[in-house]
Amino acid sequence: MGAAEGCDGYEGSDGYEDSDGAQGSPGSQGPEGFFERIDAGRFLATEYTRGPWDPGSQHAGPPAALLGRAVEERPGARTDMRVARITYEILRPVPIGELEITTTVLRAGRGTEVVEAALAPVGGAPVMLARALRIRVAEEAVPAVVPGPQLPPPGEVAVTPFFPVPWETGYHSAMETRFTEGAFVELGPGTCWMRMKVPLVAGEATRPLDRVLVAADSGNGISSVMDFGRYVFINGDLTVHLTRHPVGEWACVEARTSVDAAGIGLADALLHDEKGPIGRSAQSLYVAPRS
């Protein structure tokens, strides 16, 4: 959970399925997504983006996913490339309101490209930057060397509530969470299956990359090693490496956090879908006593 606490190609709508297979949403009167599209590069953040620390600021997961989508959806984006690594700099809290995204191709090669995306309040300075490495892919170009499933599937695990949040609606109410190890209210390593209850953008299909990026910023919260009430541990960045994008509705964050006495921490996580590991994420942490 980051300091964010504190395009064309529209597709059809996408909900989520309850455990019994029925389509659902967090509430019949709530927004229909984390964001509403205003035009190709402008979006309105809804209350589902709200993080647990500041009622006016977003959890970094939804804007991270929105920037990742912008990299893939930008005009002229090659369809034979896939995001293999994306690094975010969280410059300041991301406000809940109207936002705009710009993209720039920094390098375009035959087999790789580097694309930068910036998120800013309309007319304001960027609050979050993303730099993505995309790699060309081909069907069965090389032998696959990957492990199979390593975790209990989400269907075998009970729903786990978030830690207490002072408002009813936010990121915590728009995500379903199921821990196979640990819990938000337990200190130490944690492994959590996560599923979006609403689309990233209202009325548009949820993409595989959306599902993992909206979850990856939760690694430090899943594996907190210090009491929330006594310490702050805020990530100013997030890096996600992916050998492939997830299959299905669920993404899992298997996280471990370490902290040096000087006040620098690292939340490192393996990322999974129901077929097995898909990559890693890492967050650099600022750790300090609460004043």
Tab-separated table of N, CA, C and O in Angstrom, residues 21-92:
chain	number	residue	atom	x	y	z
A	21	GLY	N	-20.877	-18.379	-8.303
A	21	GLY	CA	-20.899	-18.158	-9.738
A	21	GLY	C	-21.766	-17.012	-10.178
A	21	GLY	O	-21.818	-16.684	-11.356
A	22	ALA	N	-22.456	-16.326	-9.257
A	22	ALA	CA	-23.342	-15.231	-9.633
A	22	ALA	C	-22.559	-13.948	-9.808
A	22	ALA	O	-21.607	-13.683	-9.080
A	23	GLN	N	-22.959	-13.131	-10.775
A	23	GLN	CA	-22.314	-11.846	-10.950
A	23	GLN	C	-22.671	-10.941	-9.788
A	23	GLN	O	-23.780	-10.969	-9.261
A	24	GLY	N	-21.698	-10.100	-9.374
A	24	GLY	CA	-21.962	-9.239	-8.232
A	24	GLY	C	-21.138	-7.982	-8.279
A	24	GLY	O	-20.332	-7.770	-9.162
A	25	SER	N	-21.346	-7.106	-7.291
A	25	SER	CA	-20.575	-5.894	-7.127
A	25	SER	C	-20.632	-5.521	-5.664
A	25	SER	O	-21.461	-6.032	-4.914
A	26	PRO	N	-19.742	-4.623	-5.178
A	26	PRO	CA	-19.720	-4.305	-3.755
A	26	PRO	C	-21.036	-3.734	-3.237
A	26	PRO	O	-21.392	-3.932	-2.098
A	27	GLY	N	-21.753	-3.018	-4.062
A	27	GLY	CA	-23.005	-2.430	-3.612
A	27	GLY	C	-23.807	-1.937	-4.791
A	27	GLY	O	-23.252	-1.357	-5.724
A	28	SER	N	-25.107	-2.142	-4.755
A	28	SER	CA	-25.922	-1.813	-5.916
A	28	SER	C	-25.965	-0.320	-6.187
A	28	SER	O	-26.256	0.095	-7.304
A	29	GLN	N	-25.674	0.503	-5.179
A	29	GLN	CA	-25.753	1.951	-5.361
A	29	GLN	C	-24.383	2.588	-5.599
A	29	GLN	O	-24.282	3.789	-5.769
A	30	GLY	N	-23.312	1.791	-5.598
A	30	GLY	CA	-21.978	2.341	-5.713
A	30	GLY	C	-21.557	2.546	-7.148
A	30	GLY	O	-22.283	2.237	-8.097
A	31	PRO	N	-20.346	3.072	-7.347
A	31	PRO	CA	-19.813	3.235	-8.703
A	31	PRO	C	-19.676	1.877	-9.392
A	31	PRO	O	-19.727	0.825	-8.750
A	32	GLU	N	-19.462	1.900	-10.686
A	32	GLU	CA	-19.358	0.667	-11.457
A	32	GLU	C	-17.922	0.301	-11.789
A	32	GLU	O	-17.680	-0.636	-12.558
A	33	GLY	N	-16.939	1.001	-11.221
A	33	GLY	CA	-15.542	0.684	-11.458
A	33	GLY	C	-14.656	1.536	-10.576
A	33	GLY	O	-15.120	2.435	-9.865
A	34	PHE	N	-13.354	1.244	-10.596
A	34	PHE	CA	-12.397	2.084	-9.872
A	34	PHE	C	-12.298	3.466	-10.517
A	34	PHE	O	-12.075	4.464	-9.828
A	35	PHE	N	-12.465	3.506	-11.845
A	35	PHE	CA	-12.401	4.761	-12.586
A	35	PHE	C	-13.543	4.825	-13.589
A	35	PHE	O	-14.064	3.786	-14.021
A	36	GLU	N	-13.913	6.039	-13.960
A	36	GLU	CA	-14.838	6.286	-15.060
A	36	GLU	C	-14.069	7.028	-16.144
A	36	GLU	O	-13.355	7.985	-15.854
A	37	ARG	N	-14.199	6.565	-17.374
A	37	ARG	CA	-13.470	7.199	-18.468
A	37	ARG	C	-14.202	8.460	-18.921
A	37	ARG	O	-15.406	8.426	-19.188
A	38	ILE	N	-13.458	9.556	-19.023
A	38	ILE	CA	-13.992	10.816	-19.542
A	38	ILE	C	-13.726	10.909	-21.042
A	38	ILE	O	-14.611	11.227	-21.831
A	39	ASP	N	-12.481	10.628	-21.422
A	39	ASP	CA	-12.129	10.508	-22.838
A	39	ASP	C	-10.900	9.616	-22.906
A	39	ASP	O	-10.573	8.910	-21.935
A	40	ALA	N	-10.195	9.615	-24.050
A	40	ALA	CA	-9.122	8.646	-24.263
A	40	ALA	C	-8.046	8.687	-23.184
A	40	ALA	O	-7.510	7.651	-22.798
A	41	GLY	N	-7.704	9.863	-22.663
A	41	GLY	CA	-6.622	9.967	-21.694
A	41	GLY	C	-7.006	10.582	-20.370
A	41	GLY	O	-6.134	10.891	-19.552
A	42	ARG	N	-8.295	10.749	-20.121
A	42	ARG	CA	-8.751	11.375	-18.876
A	42	ARG	C	-9.741	10.463	-18.174
A	42	ARG	O	-10.609	9.852	-18.806
A	43	PHE	N	-9.617	10.422	-16.830
A	43	PHE	CA	-10.422	9.506	-16.031
A	43	PHE	C	-10.862	10.196	-14.745
A	43	PHE	O	-10.172	11.084	-14.235
A	44	LEU	N	-11.988	9.762	-14.223
A	44	LEU	CA	-12.470	10.217	-12.927
A	44	LEU	C	-12.340	9.055	-11.943
A	44	LEU	O	-12.948	7.997	-12.138
A	45	ALA	N	-11.523	9.237	-10.907
A	45	ALA	CA	-11.379	8.207	-9.880
A	45	ALA	C	-12.634	8.160	-9.022
A	45	ALA	O	-13.160	9.202	-8.621
A	46	THR	N	-13.118	6.970	-8.730
A	46	THR	CA	-14.293	6.808	-7.875
A	46	THR	C	-13.849	6.513	-6.441
A	46	THR	O	-12.670	6.315	-6.155
A	47	GLU	N	-14.823	6.422	-5.562
A	47	GLU	CA	-14.513	6.180	-4.151
A	47	GLU	C	-13.915	4.795	-3.913
A	47	GLU	O	-13.313	4.551	-2.862
A	48	TYR	N	-14.017	3.875	-4.883
A	48	TYR	CA	-13.397	2.557	-4.723
A	48	TYR	C	-11.880	2.612	-4.777
A	48	TYR	O	-11.216	1.643	-4.417
A	49	THR	N	-11.303	3.707	-5.223
A	49	THR	CA	-9.838	3.841	-5.227
A	49	THR	C	-9.301	4.290	-3.869
A	49	THR	O	-8.087	4.275	-3.662
A	50	ARG	N	-10.155	4.692	-2.967
A	50	ARG	CA	-9.728	5.295	-1.699
A	50	ARG	C	-8.885	4.314	-0.878
A	50	ARG	O	-9.273	3.167	-0.643
A	51	GLY	N	-7.727	4.776	-0.402
A	51	GLY	CA	-6.867	3.964	0.444
A	51	GLY	C	-7.305	3.999	1.897
A	51	GLY	O	-8.256	4.703	2.261
A	52	PRO	N	-6.600	3.265	2.763
A	52	PRO	CA	-7.032	3.158	4.161
A	52	PRO	C	-6.556	4.274	5.072
A	52	PRO	O	-6.940	4.309	6.239
A	53	TRP	N	-5.710	5.218	4.566
A	53	TRP	CA	-5.091	6.189	5.464
A	53	TRP	C	-5.656	7.600	5.338
A	53	TRP	O	-5.677	8.340	6.316
A	54	ASP	N	-6.084	7.995	4.151
A	54	ASP	CA	-6.518	9.367	3.895
A	54	ASP	C	-7.758	9.310	3.006
A	54	ASP	O	-7.712	8.741	1.912
A	55	PRO	N	-8.878	9.894	3.441
A	55	PRO	CA	-10.111	9.784	2.652
A	55	PRO	C	-10.040	10.462	1.301
A	55	PRO	O	-10.864	10.182	0.425
A	56	GLY	N	-9.056	11.346	1.096
A	56	GLY	CA	-8.950	12.040	-0.180
A	56	GLY	C	-7.905	11.475	-1.122
A	56	GLY	O	-7.712	12.015	-2.214
A	57	SER	N	-7.239	10.386	-0.717
A	57	SER	CA	-6.138	9.838	-1.515
A	57	SER	C	-6.404	8.384	-1.883
A	57	SER	O	-7.036	7.639	-1.141
A	58	GLN	N	-5.839	7.989	-3.029
A	58	GLN	CA	-6.034	6.644	-3.540
A	58	GLN	C	-5.030	5.649	-2.957
A	58	GLN	O	-3.897	6.004	-2.653
A	59	HIS	N	-5.451	4.398	-2.844
A	59	HIS	CA	-4.530	3.280	-2.722
A	59	HIS	C	-3.762	3.217	-4.036
A	59	HIS	O	-4.307	3.490	-5.103
A	60	ALA	N	-2.484	2.871	-4.004
A	60	ALA	CA	-1.672	2.926	-5.215
A	60	ALA	C	-2.007	1.829	-6.222
A	60	ALA	O	-1.594	1.920	-7.383
A	61	GLY	N	-2.736	0.795	-5.803
A	61	GLY	CA	-3.047	-0.295	-6.716
A	61	GLY	C	-3.855	0.113	-7.939
A	61	GLY	O	-3.456	-0.177	-9.083
A	62	PRO	N	-5.003	0.787	-7.769
A	62	PRO	CA	-5.785	1.171	-8.949
A	62	PRO	C	-5.048	2.105	-9.922
A	62	PRO	O	-5.066	1.845	-11.131
A	63	PRO	N	-4.370	3.170	-9.468
A	63	PRO	CA	-3.645	3.995	-10.453
A	63	PRO	C	-2.488	3.255	-11.099
A	63	PRO	O	-2.152	3.520	-12.259
A	64	ALA	N	-1.857	2.315	-10.379
A	64	ALA	CA	-0.810	1.509	-11.005
A	64	ALA	C	-1.384	0.700	-12.160
A	64	ALA	O	-0.781	0.616	-13.247
A	65	ALA	N	-2.546	0.096	-11.942
A	65	ALA	CA	-3.182	-0.678	-13.005
A	65	ALA	C	-3.605	0.216	-14.163
A	65	ALA	O	-3.494	-0.169	-15.338
A	66	LEU	N	-4.073	1.425	-13.858
A	66	LEU	CA	-4.495	2.345	-14.919
A	66	LEU	C	-3.304	2.764	-15.786
A	66	LEU	O	-3.424	2.853	-17.016
A	67	LEU	N	-2.160	3.005	-15.166
A	67	LEU	CA	-0.963	3.349	-15.935
A	67	LEU	C	-0.505	2.168	-16.791
A	67	LEU	O	-0.079	2.331	-17.933
A	68	GLY	N	-0.584	0.966	-16.230
A	68	GLY	CA	-0.239	-0.212	-17.012
A	68	GLY	C	-1.141	-0.385	-18.217
A	68	GLY	O	-0.676	-0.723	-19.322
A	69	ARG	N	-2.420	-0.113	-18.042
A	69	ARG	CA	-3.346	-0.201	-19.168
A	69	ARG	C	-3.014	0.861	-20.215
A	69	ARG	O	-3.092	0.597	-21.418
A	70	ALA	N	-2.645	2.054	-19.769
A	70	ALA	CA	-2.312	3.118	-20.719
A	70	ALA	C	-1.115	2.732	-21.581
A	70	ALA	O	-1.056	3.061	-22.778
A	71	VAL	N	-0.142	2.035	-20.994
A	71	VAL	CA	1.012	1.570	-21.762
A	71	VAL	C	0.561	0.619	-22.871
A	71	VAL	O	1.050	0.687	-24.005
A	72	GLU	N	-0.372	-0.256	-22.555
A	72	GLU	CA	-0.849	-1.239	-23.526
A	72	GLU	C	-1.820	-0.645	-24.548
A	72	GLU	O	-1.882	-1.104	-25.683
A	73	GLU	N	-2.584	0.376	-24.156
A	73	GLU	CA	-3.648	0.915	-25.013
A	73	GLU	C	-3.228	2.123	-25.838
A	73	GLU	O	-4.008	2.583	-26.671
A	74	ARG	N	-2.050	2.636	-25.598
A	74	ARG	CA	-1.673	3.885	-26.266
A	74	ARG	C	-1.776	3.721	-27.785
A	74	ARG	O	-1.593	2.622	-28.318
A	75	PRO	N	-2.049	4.808	-28.487
A	75	PRO	CA	-2.115	4.732	-29.948
A	75	PRO	C	-0.822	4.184	-30.550
A	75	PRO	O	0.272	4.594	-30.167
A	76	GLY	N	-0.944	3.227	-31.441
A	76	GLY	CA	0.220	2.647	-32.101
A	76	GLY	C	0.906	1.548	-31.319
A	76	GLY	O	1.943	1.032	-31.770
A	77	ALA	N	0.367	1.154	-30.161
A	77	ALA	CA	1.012	0.105	-29.369
A	77	ALA	C	1.022	-1.209	-30.135
A	77	ALA	O	0.017	-1.615	-30.714
A	78	ARG	N	2.161	-1.885	-30.129
A	78	ARG	CA	2.280	-3.151	-30.836
A	78	ARG	C	1.538	-4.262	-30.097
A	78	ARG	O	1.635	-4.367	-28.861
A	79	THR	N	0.815	-5.070	-30.840
A	79	THR	CA	0.056	-6.162	-30.238
A	79	THR	C	0.893	-7.416	-30.041
A	79	THR	O	0.437	-8.360	-29.391
A	80	ASP	N	2.126	-7.436	-30.582
A	80	ASP	CA	2.996	-8.602	-30.416
A	80	ASP	C	3.985	-8.411	-29.272
A	80	ASP	O	4.973	-9.129	-29.171
A	81	MET	N	3.714	-7.450	-28.388
A	81	MET	CA	4.570	-7.216	-27.224
A	81	MET	C	3.739	-7.283	-25.947
A	81	MET	O	2.536	-7.033	-25.958
A	82	ARG	N	4.431	-7.619	-24.858
A	82	ARG	CA	3.765	-7.760	-23.565
A	82	ARG	C	4.618	-7.079	-22.502
A	82	ARG	O	5.858	-7.095	-22.581
A	83	VAL	N	3.968	-6.486	-21.498
A	83	VAL	CA	4.705	-5.878	-20.383
A	83	VAL	C	5.419	-6.978	-19.606
A	83	VAL	O	4.788	-7.904	-19.084
A	84	ALA	N	6.747	-6.884	-19.536
A	84	ALA	CA	7.556	-7.837	-18.779
A	84	ALA	C	8.038	-7.240	-17.457
A	84	ALA	O	8.314	-7.984	-16.510
A	85	ARG	N	8.184	-5.930	-17.420
A	85	ARG	CA	8.585	-5.243	-16.186
A	85	ARG	C	7.995	-3.847	-16.203
A	85	ARG	O	8.000	-3.165	-17.222
A	86	ILE	N	7.469	-3.429	-15.065
A	86	ILE	CA	6.978	-2.060	-14.948
A	86	ILE	C	7.365	-1.533	-13.566
A	86	ILE	O	7.174	-2.213	-12.558
A	87	THR	N	7.980	-0.345	-13.558
A	87	THR	CA	8.429	0.286	-12.318
A	87	THR	C	7.677	1.598	-12.127
A	87	THR	O	7.588	2.413	-13.048
A	88	TYR	N	7.176	1.788	-10.928
A	88	TYR	CA	6.415	2.989	-10.582
A	88	TYR	C	7.185	3.834	-9.580
A	88	TYR	O	7.774	3.312	-8.629
A	89	GLU	N	7.171	5.134	-9.799
A	89	GLU	CA	7.634	6.107	-8.811
A	89	GLU	C	6.394	6.827	-8.294
A	89	GLU	O	5.681	7.476	-9.074
A	90	ILE	N	6.134	6.693	-7.008
A	90	ILE	CA	4.961	7.316	-6.394
A	90	ILE	C	5.437	8.650	-5.807
A	90	ILE	O	6.027	8.707	-4.730
A	91	LEU	N	5.212	9.716	-6.554
A	91	LEU	CA	5.821	11.004	-6.225
A	91	LEU	C	5.111	11.718	-5.083
A	91	LEU	O	5.743	12.431	-4.301
A	92	ARG	N	3.804	11.538	-5.010
A	92	ARG	CA	3.007	12.158	-3.946
A	92	ARG	C	1.664	11.451	-3.917
A	92	ARG	O	1.350	10.676	-4.829
